[in-house]
Amino acid sequence: MSRLSAVIRGTGSSLPEKVVTNFDLEKLVETSDEWIATRTGIRERRVAREGETMSQFAVQASVRALEMANTPAAAIDLIICATVTPDMPIPSTACIIQHRLGATRAAAFDLSAGCSGFTYALSIADQFIRSGTYRNVLVIGAELLTKYLDWSDRTTCILFADGAGAVVLTGEETDGRGIVATAIHADGSMADYITLPGGGTLHPPTAESVRSGLHFIRMKGNETFKLAVRSIEEVCREVLAAAGVTAAEVDLFVPHQANRRIIDAVGSRLGMPPEKVYLNIERTGNTSSASIPIALDEANRKNLVHPGDRVLFAAFGAGLTWGAALVRW
Ligand SMILES: CC(C)(COP(=O)(O)OP(=O)(O)OC[C@H]1O[C@@H](n2cnc3c(N)ncnc32)[C@H](O)[C@@H]1OP(=O)(O)O)[C@@H](O)C(=O)NCCC(=O)NCCS
């Protein structure tokens, strides 16, 4: 029986040129390539240069996704940009991207759900498409997290990085292809686990707020780690159950690339063999809401996803938030 589904027609990504290795970080803080690689799986990451903006990488990723989807920008109905690092608070970066792409018909908004942003955006796009409201939706995950890093804090500066990924979703009558199930969750009682306290209306930007470092990302890494493993496992099981699929039937797991050890722990709890888990954290670091669409685009361009494959996405991040999606390719 055919039904209206949100099918991923194109993927794209864009990373800054500049590479910062763990050895470069050894010169900034007391750390080592060996510590970072063993504790996180990261060996190098991409970092935007001064003057480079989130929107420029988001636009480039979107152009690539639109090209692959063979969809003109003017046919896009909605743009959702998942980000916690917009070009500026007003207007939304999604509107800036809409104009640069020439997506003149599209409604556009930013979505803030920390590192889970892409799974949240996919879930929203899926609702709009299945309801028949919109046909073509551009979902972007894009971040320049390094602009908010305290390069003297070894607990955060080794983790976060920059980049953008995008997917074009189109509503089609299919026999099961497309987004099969999504789930998104939040628990604000642990809002203080990952924060960037300055620059909002609680702590408006002042010389004092900058002096006291309120515009830097802070994280309770160890506490976050444990919750991330448990929550990602649970939300994966939730979407698998909703889709009526077992973990063994998943062909490719594309998790948020926050920490190699989190991914390995989730993979082994789900009984997923390592060859089914896509990893690029070694080269990209944690790009927050951009990490899944970047990893997916890499996997797609390496022909690691085939028609009919079941692809699982899952993420966890600031909020706290977590989410997952199962897609039949
Ligand atoms: C940040 C993270 C890598 C730290 O790893 P960890 O194994 O939890 O390490 P801990 O925080 O327990 O610290 C262990 C020790 O290493 C030290 N350490 C921390 N960062 C270090 C670094 N870059 N280099 C060397 N030593 C470091 C700590 O000071 C601590 O030293 P102590 O034992 O003398 O106090 C890890 O907790 C993590 O990835 N957390 C989750 C991140 C995440 O998923 N965020 C949400 C999604 S974005």
Tab-separated table of C-alpha atoms and ligand atoms in Angstrom:
chain	number	residue	atom	x	y	z
A	1	MET	CA	0.000	0.000	0.000
A	2	SER	CA	1.468	3.356	-0.932
A	3	ARG	CA	1.501	6.303	1.456
A	4	LEU	CA	2.808	9.869	1.479
A	5	SER	CA	6.358	9.788	2.885
A	6	ALA	CA	9.240	12.201	3.327
A	7	VAL	CA	11.985	10.834	1.070
A	8	ILE	CA	15.591	12.078	1.295
A	9	ARG	CA	16.331	13.051	-2.318
A	10	GLY	CA	19.666	14.766	-1.802
A	11	THR	CA	22.435	15.298	0.749
A	12	GLY	CA	25.199	17.891	0.929
A	13	SER	CA	27.859	19.097	3.310
A	14	SER	CA	30.517	21.748	3.655
A	15	LEU	CA	33.444	21.987	6.042
A	16	PRO	CA	35.936	24.792	6.632
A	17	GLU	CA	39.337	24.299	4.976
A	18	LYS	CA	41.384	24.922	8.089
A	19	VAL	CA	42.404	21.763	9.960
A	20	VAL	CA	43.353	21.889	13.653
A	21	THR	CA	45.011	18.713	14.900
A	22	ASN	CA	45.345	17.424	18.442
A	23	PHE	CA	49.037	18.303	18.181
A	24	ASP	CA	48.059	21.934	17.508
A	25	LEU	CA	45.941	21.846	20.686
A	26	GLU	CA	48.886	20.458	22.673
A	27	LYS	CA	50.437	23.914	22.159
A	28	LEU	CA	47.384	25.688	23.649
A	29	VAL	CA	46.355	23.584	26.654
A	30	GLU	CA	47.787	20.815	28.813
A	31	THR	CA	46.595	17.833	26.821
A	32	SER	CA	47.945	15.242	24.421
A	33	ASP	CA	47.008	13.696	21.116
A	34	GLU	CA	46.943	10.370	22.946
A	35	TRP	CA	44.477	11.607	25.644
A	36	ILE	CA	42.113	13.219	23.144
A	37	ALA	CA	42.193	10.287	20.721
A	38	THR	CA	41.605	7.666	23.432
A	39	ARG	CA	38.926	9.604	25.352
A	40	THR	CA	37.020	11.022	22.381
A	41	GLY	CA	38.147	9.390	19.111
A	42	ILE	CA	39.019	12.825	17.675
A	43	ARG	CA	42.355	13.374	15.922
A	44	GLU	CA	41.625	16.577	14.037
A	45	ARG	CA	38.737	18.966	13.394
A	46	ARG	CA	37.777	21.751	10.971
A	47	VAL	CA	37.759	25.313	12.261
A	48	ALA	CA	36.292	28.353	10.502
A	49	ARG	CA	38.656	31.243	9.857
A	50	GLU	CA	37.929	34.769	11.033
A	51	GLY	CA	35.219	36.274	8.846
A	52	GLU	CA	33.788	32.906	7.786
A	53	THR	CA	30.124	32.563	8.726
A	54	MET	CA	27.760	29.723	9.534
A	55	SER	CA	25.439	30.743	6.684
A	56	GLN	CA	28.179	30.411	4.078
A	57	PHE	CA	28.786	26.756	4.942
A	58	ALA	CA	25.021	26.149	5.267
A	59	VAL	CA	24.412	27.627	1.803
A	60	GLN	CA	27.194	25.527	0.250
A	61	ALA	CA	25.869	22.328	1.862
A	62	SER	CA	22.333	23.216	0.697
A	63	VAL	CA	23.424	23.886	-2.891
A	64	ARG	CA	25.077	20.460	-2.978
A	65	ALA	CA	21.970	18.760	-1.545
A	66	LEU	CA	19.679	20.571	-4.004
A	67	GLU	CA	21.931	19.582	-6.922
A	68	MET	CA	21.838	15.935	-5.910
A	69	ALA	CA	18.059	16.092	-5.456
A	70	ASN	CA	17.754	17.816	-8.830
A	71	THR	CA	15.427	20.279	-7.121
A	72	PRO	CA	15.560	24.008	-7.904
A	73	ALA	CA	15.728	26.286	-4.858
A	74	ALA	CA	12.501	27.943	-6.004
A	75	ALA	CA	10.656	24.635	-5.463
A	76	ILE	CA	11.519	24.517	-1.740
A	77	ASP	CA	8.506	25.131	0.526
A	78	LEU	CA	10.233	25.226	3.899
A	79	ILE	CA	13.774	25.681	5.244
A	80	ILE	CA	14.592	24.556	8.780
A	81	CYS	CA	18.080	25.422	9.981
A	82	ALA	CA	19.009	23.521	13.139
A	83	THR	CA	21.704	25.534	14.882
A	84	VAL	CA	22.850	26.977	18.183
A	85	THR	CA	25.371	29.238	16.452
A	86	PRO	CA	23.343	31.472	14.107
A	87	ASP	CA	25.022	34.297	12.193
A	88	MET	CA	23.202	36.670	14.581
A	89	PRO	CA	20.170	36.589	16.917
A	90	ILE	CA	17.950	38.515	14.474
A	91	PRO	CA	17.062	37.612	11.760
A	92	SER	CA	17.093	33.841	11.699
A	93	THR	CA	19.950	32.407	9.643
A	94	ALA	CA	17.350	30.308	7.790
A	95	CYS	CA	16.059	33.567	6.242
A	96	ILE	CA	19.590	34.592	5.214
A	97	ILE	CA	20.050	31.148	3.615
A	98	GLN	CA	16.620	31.385	1.915
A	99	HIS	CA	17.642	34.634	0.211
A	100	ARG	CA	21.122	33.407	-0.850
A	101	LEU	CA	19.654	30.230	-2.330
A	102	GLY	CA	16.857	32.081	-4.111
A	103	ALA	CA	14.307	29.856	-2.359
A	104	THR	CA	11.758	32.632	-2.729
A	105	ARG	CA	8.685	30.521	-1.913
A	106	ALA	CA	10.081	28.944	1.234
A	107	ALA	CA	9.039	29.668	4.798
A	108	ALA	CA	12.187	29.652	6.937
A	109	PHE	CA	13.128	29.362	10.595
A	110	ASP	CA	15.993	28.353	12.888
A	111	LEU	CA	15.589	25.552	15.374
A	112	SER	CA	17.517	25.343	18.640
A	113	ALA	CA	17.793	21.860	20.131
A	114	GLY	CA	21.529	21.616	20.787
A	115	CYS	CA	23.285	18.656	19.221
A	116	SER	CA	19.883	16.964	18.694
A	117	GLY	CA	18.797	19.763	16.344
A	118	PHE	CA	18.981	17.717	13.153
A	119	THR	CA	16.771	14.932	14.551
A	120	TYR	CA	14.274	17.551	15.768
A	121	ALA	CA	14.265	19.255	12.354
A	122	LEU	CA	13.787	15.944	10.525
A	123	SER	CA	10.834	15.127	12.753
A	124	ILE	CA	9.183	18.511	12.057
A	125	ALA	CA	9.838	18.261	8.308
A	126	ASP	CA	8.281	14.790	8.362
A	127	GLN	CA	5.078	16.130	9.980
A	128	PHE	CA	4.732	18.937	7.410
A	129	ILE	CA	5.289	16.530	4.519
A	130	ARG	CA	3.058	13.684	5.713
A	131	SER	CA	0.230	16.142	6.461
A	132	GLY	CA	0.457	17.275	2.827
A	133	THR	CA	1.194	20.884	3.860
A	134	TYR	CA	4.590	21.026	2.106
A	135	ARG	CA	6.182	18.952	-0.632
A	136	ASN	CA	9.871	19.982	-0.565
A	137	VAL	CA	11.648	20.735	2.700
A	138	LEU	CA	15.320	21.665	3.106
A	139	VAL	CA	16.677	20.587	6.497
A	140	ILE	CA	20.060	21.982	7.486
A	141	GLY	CA	22.291	21.357	10.486
A	142	ALA	CA	25.032	23.986	10.660
A	143	GLU	CA	27.347	25.233	13.392
A	144	LEU	CA	30.426	27.352	13.984
A	145	LEU	CA	30.943	26.213	17.564
A	146	THR	CA	34.587	27.203	17.666
A	147	LYS	CA	33.541	30.880	17.751
A	148	TYR	CA	32.309	30.190	21.302
A	149	LEU	CA	35.219	28.095	22.541
A	150	ASP	CA	37.475	29.074	25.390
A	151	TRP	CA	40.782	27.916	23.890
A	152	SER	CA	42.229	27.666	27.409
A	153	ASP	CA	39.539	25.174	28.588
A	154	ARG	CA	40.829	21.711	27.765
A	155	THR	CA	37.499	20.065	28.603
A	156	THR	CA	35.677	21.768	25.712
A	157	CYS	CA	38.183	23.121	23.171
A	158	ILE	CA	39.288	19.617	22.197
A	159	LEU	CA	35.741	18.510	21.341
A	160	PHE	CA	33.798	21.051	19.331
A	161	ALA	CA	34.207	22.020	15.681
A	162	ASP	CA	32.583	23.635	12.652
A	163	GLY	CA	30.669	22.507	9.565
A	164	ALA	CA	27.310	22.180	7.846
A	165	GLY	CA	25.166	19.441	6.348
A	166	ALA	CA	21.823	19.500	4.554
A	167	VAL	CA	19.176	17.171	3.179
A	168	VAL	CA	16.348	17.756	0.713
A	169	LEU	CA	13.152	15.918	1.661
A	170	THR	CA	10.344	15.443	-0.826
A	171	GLY	CA	6.842	14.138	-0.237
A	172	GLU	CA	6.206	11.097	-2.415
A	173	GLU	CA	3.720	8.249	-2.539
A	174	THR	CA	5.957	5.263	-1.731
A	175	ASP	CA	5.748	1.622	-0.692
A	176	GLY	CA	7.653	2.236	2.521
A	177	ARG	CA	10.595	4.422	1.425
A	178	GLY	CA	11.231	7.640	3.335
A	179	ILE	CA	11.121	8.575	6.999
A	180	VAL	CA	9.460	5.676	8.809
A	181	ALA	CA	9.528	6.905	12.419
A	182	THR	CA	10.946	9.743	14.504
A	183	ALA	CA	11.069	10.470	18.239
A	184	ILE	CA	12.238	13.606	20.052
A	185	HIS	CA	12.557	14.302	23.782
A	186	ALA	CA	13.756	16.929	26.258
A	187	ASP	CA	14.500	17.300	29.970
A	188	GLY	CA	15.134	20.897	31.011
A	189	SER	CA	15.882	19.925	34.616
A	190	MET	CA	19.450	19.299	33.427
A	191	ALA	CA	19.682	22.524	31.417
A	192	ASP	CA	22.897	23.431	33.231
A	193	TYR	CA	24.824	20.420	31.861
A	194	ILE	CA	25.707	22.193	28.593
A	195	THR	CA	25.375	25.983	28.419
A	196	LEU	CA	26.505	29.145	26.726
A	197	PRO	CA	25.118	31.562	29.323
A	198	GLY	CA	25.994	34.955	27.829
A	199	GLY	CA	24.561	37.014	25.008
A	200	GLY	CA	20.873	36.369	25.715
A	201	THR	CA	18.457	38.476	27.754
A	202	LEU	CA	19.571	36.883	31.033
A	203	HIS	CA	23.154	38.046	30.535
A	204	PRO	CA	23.089	40.607	27.700
A	205	PRO	CA	26.496	41.177	26.115
A	206	THR	CA	28.504	43.724	28.085
A	207	ALA	CA	32.226	44.306	28.581
A	208	GLU	CA	31.800	42.575	31.968
A	209	SER	CA	29.963	39.539	30.522
A	210	VAL	CA	32.742	39.067	27.992
A	211	ARG	CA	35.455	39.578	30.637
A	212	SER	CA	33.904	36.871	32.791
A	213	GLY	CA	33.707	34.457	29.862
A	214	LEU	CA	29.918	34.089	29.790
A	215	HIS	CA	30.000	33.714	25.995
A	216	PHE	CA	31.964	30.470	26.157
A	217	ILE	CA	30.487	26.969	25.979
A	218	ARG	CA	30.574	25.112	29.306
A	219	MET	CA	29.876	21.461	29.803
A	220	LYS	CA	29.618	18.901	32.601
A	221	GLY	CA	31.240	16.322	30.345
A	222	ASN	CA	31.251	13.293	32.564
A	223	GLU	CA	27.591	13.596	33.689
A	224	THR	CA	26.523	14.299	30.106
A	225	PHE	CA	28.411	11.249	28.854
A	226	LYS	CA	26.491	8.770	31.009
A	227	LEU	CA	23.087	10.253	30.209
A	228	ALA	CA	23.918	10.405	26.498
A	229	VAL	CA	24.599	6.669	26.286
A	230	ARG	CA	21.389	5.721	28.089
A	231	SER	CA	19.135	8.223	26.272
A	232	ILE	CA	20.457	7.471	22.780
A	233	GLU	CA	19.976	3.745	23.350
A	234	GLU	CA	16.405	4.310	24.599
A	235	VAL	CA	15.347	6.622	21.783
A	236	CYS	CA	16.831	4.240	19.185
A	237	ARG	CA	14.788	1.394	20.668
A	238	GLU	CA	11.719	3.650	20.612
A	239	VAL	CA	11.930	4.433	16.868
A	240	LEU	CA	12.854	0.844	16.024
A	241	ALA	CA	9.765	-0.381	17.903
A	242	ALA	CA	7.567	2.264	16.214
A	243	ALA	CA	8.898	1.128	12.828
A	244	GLY	CA	8.552	-2.557	13.690
A	245	VAL	CA	12.229	-3.137	12.921
A	246	THR	CA	14.929	-4.857	14.989
A	247	ALA	CA	18.397	-3.390	15.529
A	248	ALA	CA	19.765	-6.307	13.496
A	249	GLU	CA	17.720	-5.131	10.499
A	250	VAL	CA	19.350	-1.672	10.481
A	251	ASP	CA	21.795	-1.383	7.577
A	252	LEU	CA	23.544	1.814	8.653
A	253	PHE	CA	23.605	3.695	11.962
A	254	VAL	CA	24.593	7.366	11.580
A	255	PRO	CA	24.857	8.717	15.136
A	256	HIS	CA	25.690	12.222	16.325
A	257	GLN	CA	29.475	12.340	16.482
A	258	ALA	CA	30.002	13.580	20.051
A	259	ASN	CA	32.425	11.028	21.398
A	260	ARG	CA	33.652	7.741	19.940
A	261	ARG	CA	33.164	6.028	23.297
A	262	ILE	CA	29.494	7.105	23.459
A	263	ILE	CA	28.941	5.738	19.938
A	264	ASP	CA	30.747	2.465	20.714
A	265	ALA	CA	28.745	2.004	23.944
A	266	VAL	CA	25.409	2.644	22.196
A	267	GLY	CA	26.393	0.393	19.278
A	268	SER	CA	27.299	-2.485	21.557
A	269	ARG	CA	24.141	-2.080	23.721
A	270	LEU	CA	22.042	-2.233	20.551
A	271	GLY	CA	24.074	-5.189	19.296
A	272	MET	CA	25.100	-3.269	16.198
A	273	PRO	CA	28.278	-4.580	14.488
A	274	PRO	CA	30.947	-1.840	14.114
A	275	GLU	CA	30.861	-2.036	10.299
A	276	LYS	CA	27.260	-0.796	10.371
A	277	VAL	CA	28.123	2.301	12.412
A	278	TYR	CA	29.296	5.327	10.425
A	279	LEU	CA	32.111	7.259	12.101
A	280	ASN	CA	33.880	10.428	11.006
A	281	ILE	CA	34.539	11.998	14.407
A	282	GLU	CA	38.261	11.285	14.012
A	283	ARG	CA	38.383	13.979	11.291
A	284	THR	CA	35.466	16.273	12.162
A	285	GLY	CA	35.184	16.519	15.955
A	286	ASN	CA	31.771	17.333	17.413
A	287	THR	CA	29.919	19.666	15.040
A	288	SER	CA	26.681	19.542	17.083
A	289	SER	CA	23.547	19.663	14.906
A	290	ALA	CA	25.699	19.466	11.750
A	291	SER	CA	27.303	16.140	12.606
A	292	ILE	CA	24.585	13.738	11.383
A	293	PRO	CA	23.937	15.437	8.006
A	294	ILE	CA	27.703	15.743	7.381
A	295	ALA	CA	28.237	12.054	8.204
A	296	LEU	CA	25.202	11.049	6.137
A	297	ASP	CA	26.419	13.019	3.131
A	298	GLU	CA	29.854	11.385	3.365
A	299	ALA	CA	28.292	7.929	3.623
A	300	ASN	CA	25.934	8.679	0.727
A	301	ARG	CA	28.718	9.945	-1.555
A	302	LYS	CA	30.786	6.833	-0.700
A	303	ASN	CA	27.796	4.723	-1.853
A	304	LEU	CA	27.362	3.216	1.598
A	305	VAL	CA	23.565	3.688	1.456
A	306	HIS	CA	21.468	1.815	-1.075
A	307	PRO	CA	17.807	1.890	-2.061
A	308	GLY	CA	15.798	-0.054	0.508
A	309	ASP	CA	18.425	0.277	3.285
A	310	ARG	CA	17.251	1.071	6.791
A	311	VAL	CA	19.238	4.021	8.128
A	312	LEU	CA	19.070	5.027	11.780
A	313	PHE	CA	19.982	8.506	13.107
A	314	ALA	CA	20.269	9.415	16.796
A	315	ALA	CA	21.560	12.369	18.794
A	316	PHE	CA	21.814	13.854	22.257
A	317	GLY	CA	22.661	17.377	23.334
A	318	ALA	CA	22.114	20.599	25.238
A	319	GLY	CA	18.700	21.146	26.742
A	320	LEU	CA	18.984	18.332	27.494
A	321	THR	CA	17.474	16.984	24.297
A	322	TRP	CA	17.625	13.716	22.422
A	323	GLY	CA	16.043	12.288	19.305
A	324	ALA	CA	16.185	9.608	16.632
A	325	ALA	CA	14.817	8.816	13.195
A	326	LEU	CA	14.567	5.666	11.101
A	327	VAL	CA	14.634	6.120	7.334
A	328	ARG	CA	14.048	3.589	4.558
A	329	TRP	CA	16.418	4.796	1.835
B	1	LIG	C1	34.447	15.670	27.796
B	1	LIG	C2	34.880	14.220	27.863
B	1	LIG	C3	35.687	13.855	26.654
B	1	LIG	C4	35.782	14.055	29.076
B	1	LIG	O1	36.164	12.703	29.194
B	1	LIG	P1	36.002	11.941	30.603
B	1	LIG	O2	36.553	10.589	30.397
B	1	LIG	O3	34.570	12.081	31.030
B	1	LIG	O4	36.970	12.764	31.500
B	1	LIG	P2	36.678	13.486	32.899
B	1	LIG	O5	35.886	14.727	32.673
B	1	LIG	O6	36.139	12.469	33.872
B	1	LIG	O7	38.136	13.866	33.312
B	1	LIG	C5	39.133	12.877	33.597
B	1	LIG	C6	40.446	13.577	33.865
B	1	LIG	O8	40.994	14.044	32.604
B	1	LIG	C7	41.276	15.444	32.717
B	1	LIG	N1	41.058	16.075	31.422
B	1	LIG	C8	39.934	16.658	30.971
B	1	LIG	N2	40.136	17.120	29.719
B	1	LIG	C9	41.410	16.821	29.400
B	1	LIG	C10	42.200	17.011	28.243
B	1	LIG	N3	41.732	17.653	27.156
B	1	LIG	N4	43.454	16.557	28.228
B	1	LIG	C11	43.976	15.928	29.296
B	1	LIG	N5	43.274	15.709	30.438
B	1	LIG	C12	41.998	16.143	30.471
B	1	LIG	C13	40.338	15.944	33.790
B	1	LIG	O9	40.831	17.150	34.362
B	1	LIG	C14	40.336	14.805	34.758
B	1	LIG	O10	41.495	14.876	35.534
B	1	LIG	P3	41.460	14.449	37.098
B	1	LIG	O11	41.058	12.998	37.083
B	1	LIG	O12	42.857	14.687	37.534
B	1	LIG	O13	40.435	15.324	37.733
B	1	LIG	C15	33.662	13.281	27.998
B	1	LIG	O14	33.101	13.417	29.257
B	1	LIG	C16	32.576	13.536	26.991
B	1	LIG	O15	32.761	13.344	25.800
B	1	LIG	N6	31.385	13.915	27.451
B	1	LIG	C17	30.174	14.002	26.655
B	1	LIG	C18	30.211	15.085	25.661
B	1	LIG	C19	28.893	15.130	24.997
B	1	LIG	O16	28.375	14.128	24.576
B	1	LIG	N7	28.267	16.272	24.954
B	1	LIG	C20	26.875	16.308	24.586
B	1	LIG	C21	26.632	16.265	23.196
B	1	LIG	S1	27.320	17.638	22.423
